[in-house]
Tab-separated table of C-alpha atoms in Angstrom:
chain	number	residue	atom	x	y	z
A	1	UNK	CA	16.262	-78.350	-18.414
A	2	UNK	CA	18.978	-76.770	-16.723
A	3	UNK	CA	20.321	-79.156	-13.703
A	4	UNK	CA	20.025	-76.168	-10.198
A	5	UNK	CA	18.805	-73.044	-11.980
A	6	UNK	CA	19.400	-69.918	-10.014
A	7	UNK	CA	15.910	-69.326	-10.233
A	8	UNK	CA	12.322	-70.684	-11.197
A	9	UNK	CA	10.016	-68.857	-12.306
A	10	UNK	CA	5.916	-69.812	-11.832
A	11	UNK	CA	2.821	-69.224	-13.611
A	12	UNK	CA	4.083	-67.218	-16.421
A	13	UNK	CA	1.723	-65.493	-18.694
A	14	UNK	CA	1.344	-62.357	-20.743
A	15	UNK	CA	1.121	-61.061	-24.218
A	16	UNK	CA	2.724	-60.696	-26.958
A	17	UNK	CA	1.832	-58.250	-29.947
A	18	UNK	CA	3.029	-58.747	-33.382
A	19	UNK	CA	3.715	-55.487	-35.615
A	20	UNK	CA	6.159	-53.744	-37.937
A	21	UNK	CA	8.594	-56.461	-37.758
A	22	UNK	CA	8.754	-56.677	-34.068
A	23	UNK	CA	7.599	-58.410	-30.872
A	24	UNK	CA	6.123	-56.096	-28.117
A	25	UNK	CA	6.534	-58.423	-24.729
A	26	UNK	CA	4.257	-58.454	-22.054
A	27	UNK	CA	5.115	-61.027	-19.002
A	28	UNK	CA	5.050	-61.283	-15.915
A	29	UNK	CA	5.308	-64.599	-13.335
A	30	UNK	CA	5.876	-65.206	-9.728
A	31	UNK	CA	8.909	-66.419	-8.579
A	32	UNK	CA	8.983	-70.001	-6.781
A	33	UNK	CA	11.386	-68.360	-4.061
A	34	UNK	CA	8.618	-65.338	-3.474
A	35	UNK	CA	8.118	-61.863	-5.802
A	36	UNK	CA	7.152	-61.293	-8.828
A	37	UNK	CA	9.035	-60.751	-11.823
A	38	UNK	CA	7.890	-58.804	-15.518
A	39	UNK	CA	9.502	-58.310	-18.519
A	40	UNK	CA	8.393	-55.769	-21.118
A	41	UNK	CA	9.648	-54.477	-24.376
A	42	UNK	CA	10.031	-54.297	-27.576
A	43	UNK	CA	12.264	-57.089	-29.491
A	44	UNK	CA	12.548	-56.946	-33.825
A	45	UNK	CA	12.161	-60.349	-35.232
A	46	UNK	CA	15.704	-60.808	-37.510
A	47	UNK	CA	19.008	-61.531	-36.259
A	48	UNK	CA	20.554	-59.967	-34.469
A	49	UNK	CA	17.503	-59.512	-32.610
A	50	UNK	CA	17.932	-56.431	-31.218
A	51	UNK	CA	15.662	-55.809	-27.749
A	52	UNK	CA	14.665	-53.056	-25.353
A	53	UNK	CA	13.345	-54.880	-22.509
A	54	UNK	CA	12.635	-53.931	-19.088
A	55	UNK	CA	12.926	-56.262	-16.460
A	56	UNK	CA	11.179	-55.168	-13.082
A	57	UNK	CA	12.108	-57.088	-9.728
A	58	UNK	CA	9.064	-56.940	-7.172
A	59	UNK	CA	10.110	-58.779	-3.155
A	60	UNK	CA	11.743	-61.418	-5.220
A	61	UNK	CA	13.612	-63.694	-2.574
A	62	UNK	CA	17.101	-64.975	-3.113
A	63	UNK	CA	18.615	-67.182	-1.618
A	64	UNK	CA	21.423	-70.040	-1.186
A	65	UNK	CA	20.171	-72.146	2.236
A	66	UNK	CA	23.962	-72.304	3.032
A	67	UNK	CA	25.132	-68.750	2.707
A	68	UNK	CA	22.270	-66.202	2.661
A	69	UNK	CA	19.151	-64.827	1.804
A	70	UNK	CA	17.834	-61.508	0.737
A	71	UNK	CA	14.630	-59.719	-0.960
A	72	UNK	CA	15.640	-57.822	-4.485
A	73	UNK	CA	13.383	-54.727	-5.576
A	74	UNK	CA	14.310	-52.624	-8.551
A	75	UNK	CA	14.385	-52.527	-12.671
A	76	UNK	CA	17.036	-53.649	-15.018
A	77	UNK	CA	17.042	-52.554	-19.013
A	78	UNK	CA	18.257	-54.940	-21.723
A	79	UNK	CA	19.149	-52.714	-24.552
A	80	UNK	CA	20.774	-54.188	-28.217
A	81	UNK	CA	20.743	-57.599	-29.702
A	82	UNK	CA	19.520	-60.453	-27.607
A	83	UNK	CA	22.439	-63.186	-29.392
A	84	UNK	CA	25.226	-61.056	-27.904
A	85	UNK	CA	26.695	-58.026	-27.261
A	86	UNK	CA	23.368	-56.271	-25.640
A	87	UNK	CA	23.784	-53.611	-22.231
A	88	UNK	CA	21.970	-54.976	-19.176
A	89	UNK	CA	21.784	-51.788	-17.023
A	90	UNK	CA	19.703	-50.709	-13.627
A	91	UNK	CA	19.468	-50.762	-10.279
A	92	UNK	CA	19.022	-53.278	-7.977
A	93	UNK	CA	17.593	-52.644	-3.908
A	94	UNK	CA	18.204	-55.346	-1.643
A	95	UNK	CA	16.571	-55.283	1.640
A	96	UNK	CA	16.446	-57.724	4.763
A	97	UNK	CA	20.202	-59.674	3.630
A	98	UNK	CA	21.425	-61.862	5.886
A	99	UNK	CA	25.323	-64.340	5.361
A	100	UNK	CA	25.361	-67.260	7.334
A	101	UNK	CA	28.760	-67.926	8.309
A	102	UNK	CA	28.338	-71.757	8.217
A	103	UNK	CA	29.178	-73.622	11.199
A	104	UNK	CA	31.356	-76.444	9.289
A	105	UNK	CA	31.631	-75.166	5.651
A	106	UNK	CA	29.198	-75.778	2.824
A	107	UNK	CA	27.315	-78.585	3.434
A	108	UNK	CA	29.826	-79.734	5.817
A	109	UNK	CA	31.679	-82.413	3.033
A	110	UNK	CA	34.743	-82.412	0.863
A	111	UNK	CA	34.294	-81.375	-2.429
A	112	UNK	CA	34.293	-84.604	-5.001
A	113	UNK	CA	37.457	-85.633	-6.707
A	114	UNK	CA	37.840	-85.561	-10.145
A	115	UNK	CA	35.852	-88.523	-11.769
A	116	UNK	CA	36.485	-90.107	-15.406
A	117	UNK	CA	33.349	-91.609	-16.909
A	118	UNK	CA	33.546	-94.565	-18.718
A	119	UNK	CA	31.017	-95.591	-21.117
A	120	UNK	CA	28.981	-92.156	-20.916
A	121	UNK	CA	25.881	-91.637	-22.284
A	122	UNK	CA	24.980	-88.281	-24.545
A	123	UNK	CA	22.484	-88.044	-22.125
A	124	UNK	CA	24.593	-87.680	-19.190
A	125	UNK	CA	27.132	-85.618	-20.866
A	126	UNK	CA	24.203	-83.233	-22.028
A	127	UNK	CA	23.432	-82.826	-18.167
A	128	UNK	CA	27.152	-82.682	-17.153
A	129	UNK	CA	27.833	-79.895	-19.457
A	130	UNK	CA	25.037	-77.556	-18.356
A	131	UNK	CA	25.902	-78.319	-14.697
A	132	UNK	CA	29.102	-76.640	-15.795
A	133	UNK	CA	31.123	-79.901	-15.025
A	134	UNK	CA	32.398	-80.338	-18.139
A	135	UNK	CA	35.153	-77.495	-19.143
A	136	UNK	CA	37.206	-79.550	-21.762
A	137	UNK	CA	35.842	-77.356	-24.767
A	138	UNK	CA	32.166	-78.834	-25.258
A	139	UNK	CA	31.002	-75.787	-23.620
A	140	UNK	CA	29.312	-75.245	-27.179
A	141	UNK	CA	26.728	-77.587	-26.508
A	142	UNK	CA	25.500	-75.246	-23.840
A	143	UNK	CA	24.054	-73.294	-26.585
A	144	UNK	CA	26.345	-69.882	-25.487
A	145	UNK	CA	29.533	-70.606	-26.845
A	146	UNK	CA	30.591	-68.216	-29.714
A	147	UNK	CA	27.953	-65.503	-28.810
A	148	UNK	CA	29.678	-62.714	-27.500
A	149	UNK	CA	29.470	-61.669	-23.992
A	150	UNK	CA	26.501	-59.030	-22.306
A	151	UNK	CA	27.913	-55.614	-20.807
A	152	UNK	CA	27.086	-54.487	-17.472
A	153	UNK	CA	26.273	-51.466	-15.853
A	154	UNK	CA	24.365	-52.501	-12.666
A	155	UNK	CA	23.944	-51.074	-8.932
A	156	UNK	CA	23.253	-52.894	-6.065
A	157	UNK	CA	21.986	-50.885	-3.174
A	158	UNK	CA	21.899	-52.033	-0.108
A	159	UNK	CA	22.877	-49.135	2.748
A	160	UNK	CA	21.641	-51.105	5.787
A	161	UNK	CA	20.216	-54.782	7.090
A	162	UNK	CA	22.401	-56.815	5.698
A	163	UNK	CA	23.493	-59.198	8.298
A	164	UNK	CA	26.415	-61.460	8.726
A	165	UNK	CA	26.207	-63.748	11.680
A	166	UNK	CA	27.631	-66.728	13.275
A	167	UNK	CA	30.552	-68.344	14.985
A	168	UNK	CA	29.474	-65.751	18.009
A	169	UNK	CA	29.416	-63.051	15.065
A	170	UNK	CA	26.539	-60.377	14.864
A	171	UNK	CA	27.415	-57.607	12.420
A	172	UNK	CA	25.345	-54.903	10.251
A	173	UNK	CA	26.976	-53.254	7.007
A	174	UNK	CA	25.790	-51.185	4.284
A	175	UNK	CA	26.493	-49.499	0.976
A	176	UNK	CA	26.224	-50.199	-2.483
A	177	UNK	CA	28.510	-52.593	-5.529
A	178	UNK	CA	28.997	-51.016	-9.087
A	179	UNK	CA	28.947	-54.583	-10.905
A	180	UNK	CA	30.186	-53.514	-14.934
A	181	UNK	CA	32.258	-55.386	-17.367
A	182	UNK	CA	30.756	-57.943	-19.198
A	183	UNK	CA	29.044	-61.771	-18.308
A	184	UNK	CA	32.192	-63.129	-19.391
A	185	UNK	CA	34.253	-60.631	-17.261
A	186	UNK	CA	32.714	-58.868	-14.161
A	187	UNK	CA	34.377	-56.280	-12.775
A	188	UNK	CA	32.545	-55.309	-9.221
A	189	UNK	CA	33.361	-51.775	-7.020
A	190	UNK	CA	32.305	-50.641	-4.120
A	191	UNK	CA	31.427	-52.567	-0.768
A	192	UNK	CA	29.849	-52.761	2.292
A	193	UNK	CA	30.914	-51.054	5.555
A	194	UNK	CA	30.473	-51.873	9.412
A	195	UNK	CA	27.683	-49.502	10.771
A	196	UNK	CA	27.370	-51.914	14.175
A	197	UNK	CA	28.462	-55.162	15.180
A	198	UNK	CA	29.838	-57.275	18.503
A	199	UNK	CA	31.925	-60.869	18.868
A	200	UNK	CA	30.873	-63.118	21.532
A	201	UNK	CA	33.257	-65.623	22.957
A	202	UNK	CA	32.318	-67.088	26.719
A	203	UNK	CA	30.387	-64.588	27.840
A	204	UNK	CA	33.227	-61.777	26.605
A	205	UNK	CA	31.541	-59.033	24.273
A	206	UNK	CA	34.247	-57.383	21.919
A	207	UNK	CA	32.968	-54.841	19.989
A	208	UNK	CA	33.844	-54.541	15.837
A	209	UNK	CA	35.896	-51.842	15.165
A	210	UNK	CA	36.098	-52.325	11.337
A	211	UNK	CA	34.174	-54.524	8.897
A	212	UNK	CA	33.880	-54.215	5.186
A	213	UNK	CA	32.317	-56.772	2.581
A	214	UNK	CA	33.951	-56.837	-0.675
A	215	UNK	CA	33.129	-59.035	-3.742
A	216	UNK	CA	35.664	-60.904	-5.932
A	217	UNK	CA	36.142	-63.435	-8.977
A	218	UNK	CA	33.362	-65.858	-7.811
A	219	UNK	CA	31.051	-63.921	-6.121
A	220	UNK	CA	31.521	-65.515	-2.827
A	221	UNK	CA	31.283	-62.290	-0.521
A	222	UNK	CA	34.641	-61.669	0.761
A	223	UNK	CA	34.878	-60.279	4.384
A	224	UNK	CA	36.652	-58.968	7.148
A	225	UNK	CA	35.634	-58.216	10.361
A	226	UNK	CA	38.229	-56.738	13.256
A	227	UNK	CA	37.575	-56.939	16.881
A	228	UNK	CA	40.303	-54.951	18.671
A	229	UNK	CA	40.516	-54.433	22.880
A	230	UNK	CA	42.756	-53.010	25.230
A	231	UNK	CA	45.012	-55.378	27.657
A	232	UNK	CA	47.140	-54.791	30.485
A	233	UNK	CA	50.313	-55.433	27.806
A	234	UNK	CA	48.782	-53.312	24.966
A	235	UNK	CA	46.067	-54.360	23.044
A	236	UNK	CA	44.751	-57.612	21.444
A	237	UNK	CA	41.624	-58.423	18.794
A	238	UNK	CA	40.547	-61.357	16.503
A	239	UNK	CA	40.426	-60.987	12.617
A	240	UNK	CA	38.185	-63.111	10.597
A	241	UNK	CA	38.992	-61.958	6.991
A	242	UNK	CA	38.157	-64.304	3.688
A	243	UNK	CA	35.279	-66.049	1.728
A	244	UNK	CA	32.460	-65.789	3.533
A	245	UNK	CA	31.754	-69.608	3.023
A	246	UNK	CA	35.316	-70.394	4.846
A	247	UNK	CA	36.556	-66.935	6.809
A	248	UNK	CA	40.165	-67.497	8.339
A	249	UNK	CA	40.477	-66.095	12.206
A	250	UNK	CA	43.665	-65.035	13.265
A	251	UNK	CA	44.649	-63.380	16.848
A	252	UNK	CA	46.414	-60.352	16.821
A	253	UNK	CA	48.171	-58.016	19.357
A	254	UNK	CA	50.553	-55.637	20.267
A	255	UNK	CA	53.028	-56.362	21.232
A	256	UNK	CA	53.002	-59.629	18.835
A	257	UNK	CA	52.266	-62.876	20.613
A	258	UNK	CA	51.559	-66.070	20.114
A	259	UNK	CA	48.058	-66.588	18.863
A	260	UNK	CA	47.115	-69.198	21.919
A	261	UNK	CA	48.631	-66.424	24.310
A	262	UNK	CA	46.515	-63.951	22.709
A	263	UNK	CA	43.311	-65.843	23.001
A	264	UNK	CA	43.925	-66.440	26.842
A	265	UNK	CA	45.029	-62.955	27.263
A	266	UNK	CA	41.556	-62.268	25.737
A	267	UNK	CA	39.313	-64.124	27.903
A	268	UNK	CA	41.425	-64.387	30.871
A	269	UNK	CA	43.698	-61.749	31.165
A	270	UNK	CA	46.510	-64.084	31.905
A	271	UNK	CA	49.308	-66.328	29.939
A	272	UNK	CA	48.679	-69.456	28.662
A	273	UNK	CA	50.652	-71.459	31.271
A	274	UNK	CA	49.021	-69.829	34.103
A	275	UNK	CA	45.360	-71.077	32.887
A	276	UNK	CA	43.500	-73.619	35.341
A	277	UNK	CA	42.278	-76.921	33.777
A	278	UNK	CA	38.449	-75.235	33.639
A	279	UNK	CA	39.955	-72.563	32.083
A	280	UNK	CA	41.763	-74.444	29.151
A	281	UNK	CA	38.763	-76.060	28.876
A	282	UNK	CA	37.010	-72.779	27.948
A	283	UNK	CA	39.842	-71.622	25.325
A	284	UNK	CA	39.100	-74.953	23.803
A	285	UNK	CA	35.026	-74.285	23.736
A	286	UNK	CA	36.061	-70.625	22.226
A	287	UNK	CA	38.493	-72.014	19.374
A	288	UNK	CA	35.450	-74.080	18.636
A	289	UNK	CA	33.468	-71.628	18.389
A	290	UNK	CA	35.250	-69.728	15.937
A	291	UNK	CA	36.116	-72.185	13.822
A	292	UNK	CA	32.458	-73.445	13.554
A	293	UNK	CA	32.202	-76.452	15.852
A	294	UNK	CA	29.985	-74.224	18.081
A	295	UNK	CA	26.726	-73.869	16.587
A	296	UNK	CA	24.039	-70.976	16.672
A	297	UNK	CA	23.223	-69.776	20.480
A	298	UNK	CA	19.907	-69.467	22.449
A	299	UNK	CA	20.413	-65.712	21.806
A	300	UNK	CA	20.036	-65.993	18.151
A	301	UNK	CA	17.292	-68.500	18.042
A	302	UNK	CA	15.420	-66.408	19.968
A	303	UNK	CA	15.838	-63.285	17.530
A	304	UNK	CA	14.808	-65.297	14.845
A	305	UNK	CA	11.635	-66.313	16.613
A	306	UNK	CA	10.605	-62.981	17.390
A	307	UNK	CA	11.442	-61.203	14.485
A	308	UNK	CA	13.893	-58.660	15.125
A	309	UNK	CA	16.948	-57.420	14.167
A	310	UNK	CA	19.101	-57.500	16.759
A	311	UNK	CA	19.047	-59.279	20.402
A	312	UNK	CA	21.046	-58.998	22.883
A	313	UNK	CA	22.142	-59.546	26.388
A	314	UNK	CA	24.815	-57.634	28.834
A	315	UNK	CA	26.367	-57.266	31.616
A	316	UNK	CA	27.850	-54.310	32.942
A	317	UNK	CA	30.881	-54.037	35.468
A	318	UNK	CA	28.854	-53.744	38.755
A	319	UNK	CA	26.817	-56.588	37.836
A	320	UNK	CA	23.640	-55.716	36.445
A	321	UNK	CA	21.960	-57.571	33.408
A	322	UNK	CA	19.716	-55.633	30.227
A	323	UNK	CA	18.404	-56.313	27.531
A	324	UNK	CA	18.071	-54.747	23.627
A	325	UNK	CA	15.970	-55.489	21.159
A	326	UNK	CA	16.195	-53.742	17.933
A	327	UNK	CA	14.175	-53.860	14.704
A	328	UNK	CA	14.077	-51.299	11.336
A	329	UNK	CA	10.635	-50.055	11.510
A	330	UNK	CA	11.125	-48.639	8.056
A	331	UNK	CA	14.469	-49.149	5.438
A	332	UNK	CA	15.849	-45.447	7.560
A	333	UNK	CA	13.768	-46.186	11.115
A	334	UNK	CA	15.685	-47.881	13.364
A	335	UNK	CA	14.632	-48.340	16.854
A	336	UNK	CA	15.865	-50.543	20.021
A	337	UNK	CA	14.789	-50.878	23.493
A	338	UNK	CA	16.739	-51.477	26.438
A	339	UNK	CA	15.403	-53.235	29.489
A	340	UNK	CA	17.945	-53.498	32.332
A	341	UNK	CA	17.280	-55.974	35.334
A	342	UNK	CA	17.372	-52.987	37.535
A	343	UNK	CA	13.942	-51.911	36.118
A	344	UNK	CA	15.228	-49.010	34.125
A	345	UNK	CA	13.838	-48.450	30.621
A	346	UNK	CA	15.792	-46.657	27.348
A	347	UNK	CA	14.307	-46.410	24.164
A	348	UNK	CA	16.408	-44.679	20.858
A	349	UNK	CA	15.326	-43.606	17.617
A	350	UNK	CA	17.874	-43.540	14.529
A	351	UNK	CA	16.474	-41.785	11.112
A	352	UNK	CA	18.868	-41.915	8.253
A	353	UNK	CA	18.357	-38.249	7.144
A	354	UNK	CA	20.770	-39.485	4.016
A	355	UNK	CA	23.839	-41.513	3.872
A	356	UNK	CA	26.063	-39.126	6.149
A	357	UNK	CA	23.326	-37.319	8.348
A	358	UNK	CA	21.528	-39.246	11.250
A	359	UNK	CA	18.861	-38.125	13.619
A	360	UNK	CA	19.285	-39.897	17.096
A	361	UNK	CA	16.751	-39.478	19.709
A	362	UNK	CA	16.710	-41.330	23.016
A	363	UNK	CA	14.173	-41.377	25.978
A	364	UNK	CA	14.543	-42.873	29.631
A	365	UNK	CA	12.190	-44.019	32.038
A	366	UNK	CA	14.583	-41.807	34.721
A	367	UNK	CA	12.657	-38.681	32.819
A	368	UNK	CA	16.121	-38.433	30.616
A	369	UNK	CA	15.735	-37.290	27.145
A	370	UNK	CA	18.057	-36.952	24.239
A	371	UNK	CA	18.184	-35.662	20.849
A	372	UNK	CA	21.057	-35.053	18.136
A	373	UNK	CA	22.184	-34.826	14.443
A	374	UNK	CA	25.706	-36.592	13.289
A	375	UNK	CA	27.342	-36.239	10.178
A	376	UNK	CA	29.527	-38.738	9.432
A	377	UNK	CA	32.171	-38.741	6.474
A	378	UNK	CA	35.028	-40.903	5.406
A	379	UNK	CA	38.174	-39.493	4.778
């Protein structure tokens, strides 16, 4: 068996009809994560063993419990022979994808230094080399070496709900990836863009003004989120750009500062020297924060308890506290409510007409309405 498979796969069944030379598949199985998966197809029964299989995804749940999780709909083809050298081609929905910025890292621990094994069973080595542990030319043994590589053609849609949050983060993006290539040789396009987000740091609310997700090399989602905000010396924001496993934040601001200056600036408005003792104290609690010594807030447990999609609480200049909560009530519904301490009610309606055109309708309980259309294109 393979040592952390990707995926399992659970009371598999089907048929299988022999004729002409060939196999017509039938399968289909649940997947130990949630979904279902099938494959159908046709597959001839000499080398090179050339197939036509569809693969259809159905709610299958992905995940990695230290970086995200998201539900996969859709149908990929395998076309030409099944030893190597066959198209895998399709489309791939995801829906509900959240990133988990972790809080210390994966795992929180160092990775393992290099270890040499003395004595080693062919047992062991067996398991080491399909872990992927061993790279000193044994690959063969893995059963793939010498078989030449799968090409790609595969889109991954995703144009809204997918989530990255913590470290005080709460973003949506959306779009789609063109992964193509080959197994051996990926070459992914395309991203995901901010459509909303917000930074929290001590009670400050700085909202995103740019955020893409980009993949690379490993597949680790690369990111990179800007916060930017006016100050009474020009203007100041935090960056956190990189892996999404291990983000770097950076301060910047114009004019260029210091980046402890620009985090006071930030939250206090003032230089670093003129800060009181509760107020270093703060900065401190904020670096933390950022860097992942902070932990999820109250805020975001309570979103995940209730289900939504967003949460959140304000306050505006004169004082006065509200609260949204937002949820998709279909993949192009999106609706939030405001509730503001004051007793005053707003409810909006977004419908995602198509990727550029949005219908935005708002109601009040002052008797206010709203209603408009936006087109929105990049240039």
């Amino acid at each position: 068996a393979l040592v952390s498979p990707p995926f399992a796969v659970e009371g598999l069944g089907g048929s299988v009809d022999l004729s002409g030379g060939r196999a017509q598949l039938d399968f289909r199985g649940a997947m130990e994560s949630g979904g279902t998966l099938a494959v159908s197809g046709p597959v001839t029964l000499s080398a090179p063993y050339d197939g036509n299989l569809t693969v259809t995804l159905s709610d299958i749940v992905l995940r990695d419990p230290n970086l995200y999780t998201t539900t996969a709909n859709g149908q990929v083809t395998v076309n030409g022979p099944l030893t190597g050298g066959a198209m895998i081609a399709g489309r791939i929905g995801l829906s509900g994808t959240e990133f988990r910025i972790p809080s210390t890292g994966l795992g929180g621990t160092a990775a393992i230094p290099d270890l040499r094994h003395i004595g080693e069973s062919s047992a062991v080595r067996t398991t080491r080399v399909r872990a992927g542990l061993v790279t000193d030319g044994s690959a063969s043994s893995q059963g793939g070496a010498g078989a030449r590589p799968y090409g790609l053609d595969l889109t991954v849609d995703a144009p809204n709900r997918v989530f990255i949050r913590g470290r005080g983060l709460d973003a949506e993006l959306g779009g789609s990836l063109l992964l193509t290539g080959t197994t051996a040789n990926i070459i992914p396009s395309g991203g995901l863009d901010l459509i909303r987000g917000r930074l929290d740091l001590l009670g400050k609310r700085f909202a995103l003004t740019e955020g893409t997700v980009r993949l690379e090399g490993d597949f680790i989602p690369v990111i990179r989120l800007l916060a930017m905000t006016d100050t009474d010396d020009g203007t100041a924001g935090v960056l956190i750009d990189g892996p999404a496993d291990e983000p770097k934040i950076s301060f910047l601001s114009t004019p260029e500062l210091p980046q402890e200056e620009v985090v006071s600036r930030l939250l206090f408005g003032r230089g670093l020297t003129t800060l009181s003792p509760i107020q270093a104290a703060q900065l401190a609690s904020a670096v933390a924060t950022l860097t992942g010594k902070g932990g999820s807030g109250v805020v975001d447990r309570l979103r995940r308890s209730f289900g939504l999609d967003d949460l959140d609480v304000t306050t505006g200049d004169d004082g006065t506290a509200s609260l949204r909560a937002g949820k998709y009530i279909s993949e192009k519904v999106y609706a939030d409510v405001t509730i503001g301490s004051d007793g005053t009610t707003d409810v909006s309606i977004n419908l995602d007409v198509s990727k550029r055109v949005t219908v935005r309708g708002r109601a009040s309980s002052d008797g206010s309405t709203g209603l408009g259309v936006y087109y929105e294109k990049d240039y």
